[in-house]
mmCIF file of C-alpha atoms and ligand atoms in Angstrom:
data_model
loop_
_atom_site.group_PDB
_atom_site.id
_atom_site.type_symbol
_atom_site.label_atom_id
_atom_site.label_comp_id
_atom_site.label_asym_id
_atom_site.label_seq_id
_atom_site.Cartn_x
_atom_site.Cartn_y
_atom_site.Cartn_z
ATOM 1 C CA MET A 21 -0.372 -41.564 15.992
ATOM 2 C CA TRP A 22 3.268 -40.637 16.161
ATOM 3 C CA PHE A 23 6.570 -41.603 14.576
ATOM 4 C CA PRO A 24 7.195 -44.129 13.056
ATOM 5 C CA GLN A 25 3.485 -44.579 12.117
ATOM 6 C CA TYR A 26 3.070 -40.918 11.214
ATOM 7 C CA ARG A 27 5.671 -39.380 8.910
ATOM 8 C CA PRO A 28 5.011 -35.784 7.796
ATOM 9 C CA ARG A 29 7.554 -36.218 5.022
ATOM 10 C CA ARG A 30 5.140 -38.507 3.122
ATOM 11 C CA LEU A 31 3.237 -35.497 1.838
ATOM 12 C CA ARG A 32 6.343 -33.512 0.979
ATOM 13 C CA ARG A 33 7.864 -36.098 -1.292
ATOM 14 C CA THR A 34 6.973 -34.716 -4.745
ATOM 15 C CA GLU A 35 5.932 -31.388 -6.166
ATOM 16 C CA HIS A 36 2.470 -32.719 -7.004
ATOM 17 C CA LEU A 37 1.953 -33.972 -3.451
ATOM 18 C CA ARG A 38 3.085 -30.613 -2.106
ATOM 19 C CA ARG A 39 0.695 -28.812 -4.421
ATOM 20 C CA LEU A 40 -2.142 -31.022 -3.275
ATOM 21 C CA VAL A 41 -1.738 -30.205 0.425
ATOM 22 C CA ARG A 42 -0.649 -26.570 0.080
ATOM 23 C CA GLU A 43 -2.582 -24.382 2.535
ATOM 24 C CA THR A 44 -1.977 -20.935 1.086
ATOM 25 C CA ARG A 45 -2.121 -20.008 -2.573
ATOM 26 C CA LEU A 46 -0.888 -16.771 -4.029
ATOM 27 C CA SER A 47 -2.584 -15.292 -7.041
ATOM 28 C CA PRO A 48 -2.186 -12.007 -8.913
ATOM 29 C CA ASP A 49 -5.771 -11.322 -7.740
ATOM 30 C CA VAL A 50 -4.487 -10.225 -4.343
ATOM 31 C CA PHE A 51 -1.916 -7.720 -5.611
ATOM 32 C CA ILE A 52 -2.134 -3.948 -5.762
ATOM 33 C CA TYR A 53 0.703 -2.272 -7.687
ATOM 34 C CA PRO A 54 1.948 1.208 -6.618
ATOM 35 C CA LEU A 55 2.633 3.876 -9.265
ATOM 36 C CA PHE A 56 4.428 7.200 -8.747
ATOM 37 C CA VAL A 57 3.229 9.922 -11.071
ATOM 38 C CA ARG A 58 4.734 13.315 -11.838
ATOM 39 C CA PRO A 59 3.966 16.097 -14.338
ATOM 40 C CA GLY A 60 5.257 15.962 -17.905
ATOM 41 C CA ARG A 61 5.195 13.537 -20.814
ATOM 42 C CA GLY A 62 7.187 10.469 -21.694
ATOM 43 C CA ILE A 63 8.868 10.316 -18.284
ATOM 44 C CA ARG A 64 10.318 7.111 -16.890
ATOM 45 C CA GLN A 65 12.699 8.208 -14.162
ATOM 46 C CA PRO A 66 14.284 5.355 -12.171
ATOM 47 C CA VAL A 67 14.181 5.446 -8.359
ATOM 48 C CA ALA A 68 17.727 4.583 -7.232
ATOM 49 C CA SER A 69 16.807 2.832 -3.986
ATOM 50 C CA MET A 70 14.038 0.803 -5.639
ATOM 51 C CA PRO A 71 15.382 -0.971 -8.733
ATOM 52 C CA GLY A 72 12.554 -1.616 -11.201
ATOM 53 C CA VAL A 73 10.424 1.262 -9.860
ATOM 54 C CA PHE A 74 10.035 4.499 -11.846
ATOM 55 C CA GLN A 75 8.499 7.917 -11.501
ATOM 56 C CA LEU A 76 6.102 8.167 -14.432
ATOM 57 C CA SER A 77 4.131 10.828 -16.252
ATOM 58 C CA ARG A 78 0.442 10.302 -16.943
ATOM 59 C CA ASP A 79 1.029 8.765 -20.391
ATOM 60 C CA THR A 80 3.698 6.303 -19.262
ATOM 61 C CA ALA A 81 1.613 5.562 -16.159
ATOM 62 C CA ALA A 82 -1.288 4.580 -18.427
ATOM 63 C CA MET A 83 1.034 2.270 -20.383
ATOM 64 C CA GLU A 84 2.250 0.749 -17.139
ATOM 65 C CA ALA A 85 -1.337 0.317 -15.948
ATOM 66 C CA GLN A 86 -2.106 -1.582 -19.137
ATOM 67 C CA GLU A 87 0.805 -3.918 -18.478
ATOM 68 C CA VAL A 88 -0.357 -4.446 -14.887
ATOM 69 C CA ARG A 89 -3.867 -5.253 -16.077
ATOM 70 C CA ASP A 90 -2.583 -7.652 -18.735
ATOM 71 C CA LEU A 91 -0.682 -9.528 -16.017
ATOM 72 C CA GLY A 92 -3.975 -10.156 -14.226
ATOM 73 C CA ILE A 93 -3.361 -7.705 -11.379
ATOM 74 C CA PRO A 94 -6.691 -6.059 -10.529
ATOM 75 C CA ALA A 95 -5.572 -2.768 -8.980
ATOM 76 C CA VAL A 96 -3.038 0.051 -8.851
ATOM 77 C CA ILE A 97 -2.499 2.676 -6.148
ATOM 78 C CA LEU A 98 -1.291 6.118 -7.199
ATOM 79 C CA PHE A 99 1.097 8.510 -5.459
ATOM 80 C CA GLY A 100 1.705 11.999 -6.809
ATOM 81 C CA LEU A 101 4.715 14.278 -7.043
ATOM 82 C CA PRO A 102 3.303 17.737 -7.673
ATOM 83 C CA GLU A 103 4.781 20.585 -9.724
ATOM 84 C CA LYS A 104 5.111 22.749 -6.634
ATOM 85 C CA LYS A 105 4.704 22.287 -2.898
ATOM 86 C CA ASP A 106 3.286 24.753 -0.383
ATOM 87 C CA GLU A 107 2.481 24.980 3.328
ATOM 88 C CA ARG A 108 -1.011 23.543 2.902
ATOM 89 C CA GLY A 109 -0.336 21.061 0.096
ATOM 90 C CA SER A 110 -2.930 22.722 -2.098
ATOM 91 C CA GLU A 111 -1.824 20.930 -5.294
ATOM 92 C CA ALA A 112 -3.166 17.746 -3.723
ATOM 93 C CA TYR A 113 -6.781 18.740 -4.423
ATOM 94 C CA ALA A 114 -6.294 20.627 -7.700
ATOM 95 C CA PRO A 115 -8.837 19.314 -10.241
ATOM 96 C CA ASP A 116 -6.011 19.096 -12.792
ATOM 97 C CA GLY A 117 -3.424 17.875 -10.278
ATOM 98 C CA VAL A 118 -0.934 15.202 -11.164
ATOM 99 C CA VAL A 119 -2.855 12.305 -9.594
ATOM 100 C CA GLN A 120 -6.222 13.495 -10.914
ATOM 101 C CA GLU A 121 -4.822 13.631 -14.467
ATOM 102 C CA ALA A 122 -3.164 10.238 -14.100
ATOM 103 C CA VAL A 123 -6.438 8.689 -12.878
ATOM 104 C CA ARG A 124 -8.144 10.010 -16.026
ATOM 105 C CA ALA A 125 -5.389 8.740 -18.320
ATOM 106 C CA ILE A 126 -5.405 5.287 -16.712
ATOM 107 C CA LYS A 127 -9.208 5.035 -16.723
ATOM 108 C CA ASP A 128 -9.257 6.066 -20.412
ATOM 109 C CA ARG A 129 -6.942 3.231 -21.282
ATOM 110 C CA CYS A 130 -8.042 0.576 -18.750
ATOM 111 C CA PRO A 131 -11.580 1.356 -17.568
ATOM 112 C CA ASP A 132 -11.875 -1.912 -15.650
ATOM 113 C CA LEU A 133 -8.633 -1.630 -13.678
ATOM 114 C CA VAL A 134 -9.325 -0.686 -10.037
ATOM 115 C CA VAL A 135 -7.706 2.705 -9.468
ATOM 116 C CA ILE A 136 -6.922 3.536 -5.855
ATOM 117 C CA THR A 137 -5.405 6.868 -4.836
ATOM 118 C CA ASP A 138 -3.266 7.569 -1.810
ATOM 119 C CA VAL A 139 -4.714 10.501 0.140
ATOM 120 C CA CYS A 140 -2.047 12.344 2.106
ATOM 121 C CA LEU A 141 -0.353 15.724 2.261
ATOM 122 C CA CYS A 142 3.304 14.771 2.733
ATOM 123 C CA GLU A 143 4.147 14.741 -0.991
ATOM 124 C CA TYR A 144 2.472 18.145 -1.435
ATOM 125 C CA THR A 145 3.597 20.167 1.581
ATOM 126 C CA SER A 146 6.806 22.205 1.592
ATOM 127 C CA HIS A 147 7.571 20.846 5.093
ATOM 128 C CA GLY A 148 6.876 17.220 4.116
ATOM 129 C CA HIS A 149 4.488 16.456 6.972
ATOM 130 C CA CYS A 150 1.193 14.645 6.470
ATOM 131 C CA GLY A 151 -0.985 17.559 7.595
ATOM 132 C CA VAL A 152 -0.995 21.319 8.060
ATOM 133 C CA LEU A 153 1.210 22.752 10.784
ATOM 134 C CA ARG A 154 0.534 24.841 13.835
ATOM 135 C CA GLY A 155 3.993 25.806 15.003
ATOM 136 C CA ARG A 156 5.996 22.621 14.666
ATOM 137 C CA GLU A 157 3.056 20.290 15.244
ATOM 138 C CA VAL A 158 0.720 18.742 12.736
ATOM 139 C CA ASP A 159 -2.721 20.170 13.414
ATOM 140 C CA ASN A 160 -5.276 17.361 13.207
ATOM 141 C CA ASP A 161 -8.689 18.931 12.718
ATOM 142 C CA PRO A 162 -7.921 21.551 10.041
ATOM 143 C CA THR A 163 -6.155 18.781 8.095
ATOM 144 C CA LEU A 164 -9.390 16.763 7.869
ATOM 145 C CA GLU A 165 -11.027 19.382 5.657
ATOM 146 C CA ILE A 166 -8.110 19.223 3.197
ATOM 147 C CA LEU A 167 -8.064 15.427 3.157
ATOM 148 C CA ALA A 168 -11.799 15.356 2.389
ATOM 149 C CA ARG A 169 -11.248 17.790 -0.495
ATOM 150 C CA ILE A 170 -8.448 15.636 -1.878
ATOM 151 C CA ALA A 171 -10.624 12.517 -1.705
ATOM 152 C CA VAL A 172 -13.487 14.221 -3.550
ATOM 153 C CA SER A 173 -11.136 15.510 -6.266
ATOM 154 C CA HIS A 174 -9.842 11.969 -6.789
ATOM 155 C CA ALA A 175 -13.392 10.594 -6.946
ATOM 156 C CA GLN A 176 -14.311 13.281 -9.474
ATOM 157 C CA ALA A 177 -11.380 12.191 -11.636
ATOM 158 C CA GLY A 178 -12.701 8.631 -11.573
ATOM 159 C CA ALA A 179 -10.873 6.854 -8.737
ATOM 160 C CA ASP A 180 -12.654 3.725 -7.508
ATOM 161 C CA MET A 181 -11.167 3.934 -4.050
ATOM 162 C CA VAL A 182 -9.312 6.443 -1.895
ATOM 163 C CA ALA A 183 -6.686 5.419 0.645
ATOM 164 C CA PRO A 184 -5.945 7.910 3.440
ATOM 165 C CA SER A 185 -2.393 7.326 4.744
ATOM 166 C CA ASP A 186 -1.948 10.431 6.902
ATOM 167 C CA MET A 187 -2.954 8.933 10.300
ATOM 168 C CA MET A 188 -4.975 11.957 11.427
ATOM 169 C CA ASP A 189 -7.764 11.094 13.894
ATOM 170 C CA GLY A 190 -11.216 11.163 12.307
ATOM 171 C CA ARG A 191 -10.075 11.253 8.671
ATOM 172 C CA VAL A 192 -12.025 8.222 7.517
ATOM 173 C CA GLY A 193 -15.292 9.651 8.830
ATOM 174 C CA ALA A 194 -14.550 13.083 7.379
ATOM 175 C CA ILE A 195 -13.769 11.577 3.969
ATOM 176 C CA ARG A 196 -16.766 9.208 3.945
ATOM 177 C CA GLU A 197 -19.143 11.990 4.889
ATOM 178 C CA ARG A 198 -17.823 14.349 2.214
ATOM 179 C CA LEU A 199 -17.801 11.706 -0.521
ATOM 180 C CA ASP A 200 -21.441 10.905 0.246
ATOM 181 C CA ALA A 201 -22.415 14.570 0.373
ATOM 182 C CA GLU A 202 -20.757 15.246 -2.993
ATOM 183 C CA GLY A 203 -22.481 12.351 -4.741
ATOM 184 C CA PHE A 204 -19.861 9.595 -4.479
ATOM 185 C CA PRO A 205 -21.503 7.002 -2.224
ATOM 186 C CA LEU A 206 -19.856 4.172 -4.181
ATOM 187 C CA THR A 207 -16.289 5.426 -3.921
ATOM 188 C CA ALA A 208 -14.662 3.046 -1.437
ATOM 189 C CA VAL A 209 -12.250 3.907 1.360
ATOM 190 C CA MET A 210 -9.205 1.741 2.037
ATOM 191 C CA ALA A 211 -7.857 3.054 5.340
ATOM 192 C CA TYR A 212 -4.215 2.833 6.323
ATOM 193 C CA SER A 213 -5.586 2.023 9.769
ATOM 194 C CA ALA A 214 -2.600 0.581 11.601
ATOM 195 C CA LYS A 215 0.235 2.508 10.041
ATOM 196 C CA TYR A 216 3.381 2.361 12.105
ATOM 197 C CA CYS A 217 6.168 4.928 12.278
ATOM 198 C CA SER A 218 8.719 2.828 10.428
ATOM 199 C CA ALA A 219 12.276 3.015 9.134
ATOM 200 C CA PHE A 220 11.115 0.842 6.236
ATOM 201 C CA TYR A 221 9.512 3.815 4.437
ATOM 202 C CA GLY A 222 12.952 5.235 3.591
ATOM 203 C CA PRO A 223 13.117 4.384 -0.127
ATOM 204 C CA PHE A 224 9.515 5.513 -0.669
ATOM 205 C CA ARG A 225 10.421 8.982 0.526
ATOM 206 C CA GLU A 226 13.021 9.151 -2.225
ATOM 207 C CA ALA A 227 10.502 7.866 -4.784
ATOM 208 C CA ALA A 228 7.783 10.280 -3.649
ATOM 209 C CA GLU A 229 10.113 13.118 -2.585
ATOM 210 C CA SER A 230 8.169 13.285 0.668
ATOM 211 C CA ALA A 231 10.690 13.181 3.530
ATOM 212 C CA PRO A 232 9.750 15.487 6.424
ATOM 213 C CA GLN A 233 11.945 18.605 6.408
ATOM 214 C CA PHE A 234 12.181 18.599 10.216
ATOM 215 C CA GLY A 235 11.412 16.055 12.914
ATOM 216 C CA ASP A 236 9.684 12.772 12.167
ATOM 217 C CA ARG A 237 6.190 11.286 12.037
ATOM 218 C CA ARG A 238 6.087 9.809 15.539
ATOM 219 C CA ALA A 239 3.434 12.220 16.744
ATOM 220 C CA TYR A 240 0.900 10.788 14.285
ATOM 221 C CA GLN A 241 2.039 7.370 13.042
ATOM 222 C CA MET A 242 1.851 4.429 15.460
ATOM 223 C CA ASP A 243 4.504 3.276 17.891
ATOM 224 C CA PRO A 244 5.943 -0.069 16.669
ATOM 225 C CA ALA A 245 5.658 -1.427 20.220
ATOM 226 C CA ASN A 246 1.851 -1.362 20.214
ATOM 227 C CA ALA A 247 -0.418 -4.168 19.080
ATOM 228 C CA ARG A 248 -3.639 -3.583 21.069
ATOM 229 C CA GLU A 249 -3.663 0.001 19.859
ATOM 230 C CA ALA A 250 -3.783 -1.300 16.266
ATOM 231 C CA LEU A 251 -7.047 -3.053 17.060
ATOM 232 C CA ARG A 252 -8.483 0.197 18.440
ATOM 233 C CA GLU A 253 -7.388 2.129 15.349
ATOM 234 C CA ILE A 254 -9.043 -0.465 13.148
ATOM 235 C CA GLN A 255 -12.234 -0.470 15.193
ATOM 236 C CA LEU A 256 -12.440 3.312 14.805
ATOM 237 C CA ASP A 257 -11.872 3.195 11.042
ATOM 238 C CA ILE A 258 -14.552 0.540 10.576
ATOM 239 C CA GLU A 259 -16.989 2.616 12.623
ATOM 240 C CA GLU A 260 -16.112 5.668 10.528
ATOM 241 C CA GLY A 261 -16.849 3.789 7.301
ATOM 242 C CA ALA A 262 -13.691 2.098 6.023
ATOM 243 C CA ASP A 263 -14.373 -0.600 3.423
ATOM 244 C CA ILE A 264 -10.889 -2.133 3.612
ATOM 245 C CA ILE A 265 -8.553 -1.823 6.575
ATOM 246 C CA MET A 266 -4.776 -1.933 6.261
ATOM 247 C CA VAL A 267 -1.737 -2.874 8.288
ATOM 248 C CA LYS A 268 1.540 -1.251 7.280
ATOM 249 C CA PRO A 269 4.397 -2.204 7.025
ATOM 250 C CA ALA A 270 3.853 -5.943 6.563
ATOM 251 C CA LEU A 271 6.937 -7.962 7.465
ATOM 252 C CA ALA A 272 7.747 -6.693 10.930
ATOM 253 C CA TYR A 273 4.000 -6.668 11.668
ATOM 254 C CA LEU A 274 2.796 -10.125 10.652
ATOM 255 C CA ASP A 275 1.461 -10.631 14.187
ATOM 256 C CA ILE A 276 -0.696 -7.538 13.763
ATOM 257 C CA ILE A 277 -2.028 -8.784 10.415
ATOM 258 C CA ARG A 278 -2.925 -12.091 12.053
ATOM 259 C CA ARG A 279 -4.676 -10.480 15.040
ATOM 260 C CA VAL A 280 -6.624 -8.099 12.842
ATOM 261 C CA ARG A 281 -7.661 -10.976 10.544
ATOM 262 C CA GLU A 282 -8.958 -12.907 13.552
ATOM 263 C CA GLU A 283 -10.796 -10.017 15.199
ATOM 264 C CA PHE A 284 -12.524 -8.339 12.248
ATOM 265 C CA ASP A 285 -14.633 -9.692 9.381
ATOM 266 C CA TRP A 286 -13.433 -6.964 7.072
ATOM 267 C CA PRO A 287 -11.055 -7.160 4.113
ATOM 268 C CA VAL A 288 -7.534 -6.724 5.471
ATOM 269 C CA ALA A 289 -4.832 -5.280 3.234
ATOM 270 C CA ALA A 290 -1.125 -5.250 4.034
ATOM 271 C CA TYR A 291 1.507 -2.937 2.576
ATOM 272 C CA ASN A 292 4.765 -4.677 1.660
ATOM 273 C CA VAL A 293 6.601 -1.358 1.864
ATOM 274 C CA SER A 294 9.527 0.166 0.003
ATOM 275 C CA GLY A 295 12.211 -0.829 2.530
ATOM 276 C CA GLU A 296 11.025 -4.432 2.446
ATOM 277 C CA TYR A 297 11.393 -4.367 -1.330
ATOM 278 C CA ALA A 298 14.774 -2.604 -1.258
ATOM 279 C CA MET A 299 16.236 -5.089 1.237
ATOM 280 C CA ILE A 300 15.583 -8.027 -1.056
ATOM 281 C CA LYS A 301 16.717 -6.151 -4.168
ATOM 282 C CA ALA A 302 19.952 -5.057 -2.505
ATOM 283 C CA ALA A 303 20.791 -8.478 -1.093
ATOM 284 C CA ALA A 304 19.999 -10.122 -4.426
ATOM 285 C CA ALA A 305 22.157 -7.594 -6.306
ATOM 286 C CA ASN A 306 25.033 -8.625 -4.056
ATOM 287 C CA GLY A 307 24.381 -12.289 -4.761
ATOM 288 C CA TRP A 308 23.462 -12.848 -1.094
ATOM 289 C CA LEU A 309 20.032 -14.337 -1.668
ATOM 290 C CA ASP A 310 17.840 -15.653 -4.437
ATOM 291 C CA GLU A 311 15.565 -12.763 -5.375
ATOM 292 C CA GLN A 312 12.654 -14.749 -6.788
ATOM 293 C CA ARG A 313 12.521 -17.217 -3.919
ATOM 294 C CA ALA A 314 12.821 -14.499 -1.281
ATOM 295 C CA MET A 315 10.093 -12.470 -2.998
ATOM 296 C CA MET A 316 7.655 -15.393 -3.150
ATOM 297 C CA GLU A 317 8.395 -16.453 0.417
ATOM 298 C CA VAL A 318 7.695 -12.973 1.730
ATOM 299 C CA LEU A 319 4.487 -12.528 -0.282
ATOM 300 C CA MET A 320 3.302 -15.979 0.776
ATOM 301 C CA ALA A 321 4.020 -15.140 4.429
ATOM 302 C CA ILE A 322 2.000 -11.929 4.261
ATOM 303 C CA HIS A 323 -0.907 -13.787 2.667
ATOM 304 C CA ARG A 324 -0.612 -16.683 5.136
ATOM 305 C CA ALA A 325 -0.627 -14.241 8.066
ATOM 306 C CA GLY A 326 -4.067 -13.141 6.900
ATOM 307 C CA ALA A 327 -3.773 -10.311 4.381
ATOM 308 C CA ASP A 328 -6.457 -10.462 1.689
ATOM 309 C CA GLN A 329 -4.805 -7.778 -0.433
ATOM 310 C CA ILE A 330 -1.083 -7.059 -0.708
ATOM 311 C CA ILE A 331 0.226 -3.731 -1.932
ATOM 312 C CA THR A 332 3.641 -4.582 -3.333
ATOM 313 C CA TYR A 333 6.308 -3.293 -5.699
ATOM 314 C CA PHE A 334 6.883 -6.977 -6.541
ATOM 315 C CA ALA A 335 3.366 -7.355 -8.009
ATOM 316 C CA LYS A 336 4.433 -7.520 -11.668
ATOM 317 C CA ASP A 337 7.415 -9.837 -11.073
ATOM 318 C CA ALA A 338 5.362 -12.135 -8.857
ATOM 319 C CA ALA A 339 2.455 -12.212 -11.321
ATOM 320 C CA ARG A 340 4.843 -13.190 -14.125
ATOM 321 C CA LEU A 341 6.348 -15.932 -12.016
ATOM 322 C CA LEU A 342 2.925 -17.264 -11.004
ATOM 323 C CA ALA A 343 1.851 -17.342 -14.649
ATOM 324 C CA SER A 344 4.916 -19.377 -15.625
ATOM 325 C CA ALA A 345 4.585 -21.902 -12.772
HETATM 326 C C1 LIG B 409 2.415 8.780 2.746
HETATM 327 C C2 LIG B 409 2.859 7.381 2.556
HETATM 328 C C3 LIG B 409 4.073 6.764 2.909
HETATM 329 C C4 LIG B 409 4.015 5.465 2.396
HETATM 330 C C5 LIG B 409 2.775 5.309 1.806
HETATM 331 N N1 LIG B 409 2.064 6.504 1.935
HETATM 332 C C6 LIG B 409 5.286 7.300 3.539
HETATM 333 C C7 LIG B 409 5.293 7.839 4.902
HETATM 334 O O1 LIG B 409 4.333 7.707 5.666
HETATM 335 O O2 LIG B 409 6.294 8.456 5.212
HETATM 336 C C8 LIG B 409 5.125 4.447 2.484
HETATM 337 C C9 LIG B 409 5.090 3.377 1.452
HETATM 338 C C10 LIG B 409 6.352 2.617 1.292
HETATM 339 O O3 LIG B 409 7.329 2.785 2.046
HETATM 340 O O4 LIG B 409 6.383 1.803 0.356
HETATM 341 N N2 LIG B 409 2.130 9.188 4.004
#
């Protein structure tokens, strides 16, 4: 059947018809909202390159978590800005570190909210790299021990899930093994499995004060040209015990999300990263595009490509919009 018998426009005619045949539905259930936490009290420090995003202290983070929960968003992911940085990022696994304290404060206030913690060294090291250095290179194997310690300290504070974002080889296995050995068999691992070396992390590095002090992350994060390699990375993380696998960034990597969704029967998360957020905010501020429509189109596209969970700075705005629709 072809034109004029078949007319695709018949099912686009009214909003109710469009709703009836819609293939992808967004819901706040799929969102994970990122929070940046720093020491102190009563802090709500705006991040210039990410309008609407703030560095928070543990008390304001708990208030924010409450708001997130009340909007029907099931999860937050925490990033920490420590008091002081050193060569080995030792604040990252301090029992009373900034993330550990924020996890406790959030869990006190919202016990049912899923609390995920980012596990990485870049915010905690004086050099800003995601692992310990040997000379000017990030040394993989000694970093694993530190990452495992960080994960356990987050689990001890009450995190439901840890999310290693460092891209060291073998980190998921090292973390899983240590969590089990320390009595946390039910703490889940969401692995940043296919994390590309991307220009779109720029605003995050301002928010998290985590820019590398020399060089870049190309020796550990993935080359944007590679798709098959993403499948290998994901295979490895699943074999090492990842419960959720992630593709990051999202927008320039929708093909990767789709391939991963088709190849693996595992929950697939995508990270709608800081630069993707900043682009829309900046264009909207200039009156160059409609912020709400662009936001929903992008989130829909990530979901349609195959992401089951979306980490996004738009989570609260999108949840509000979905509730009013
Ligand atoms: C830490 C980390 C980064 C992001 C999440 N975890 C930055 C980086 O790898 O440099 C980026 C998130 C974003 O841009 O929103 N390694």
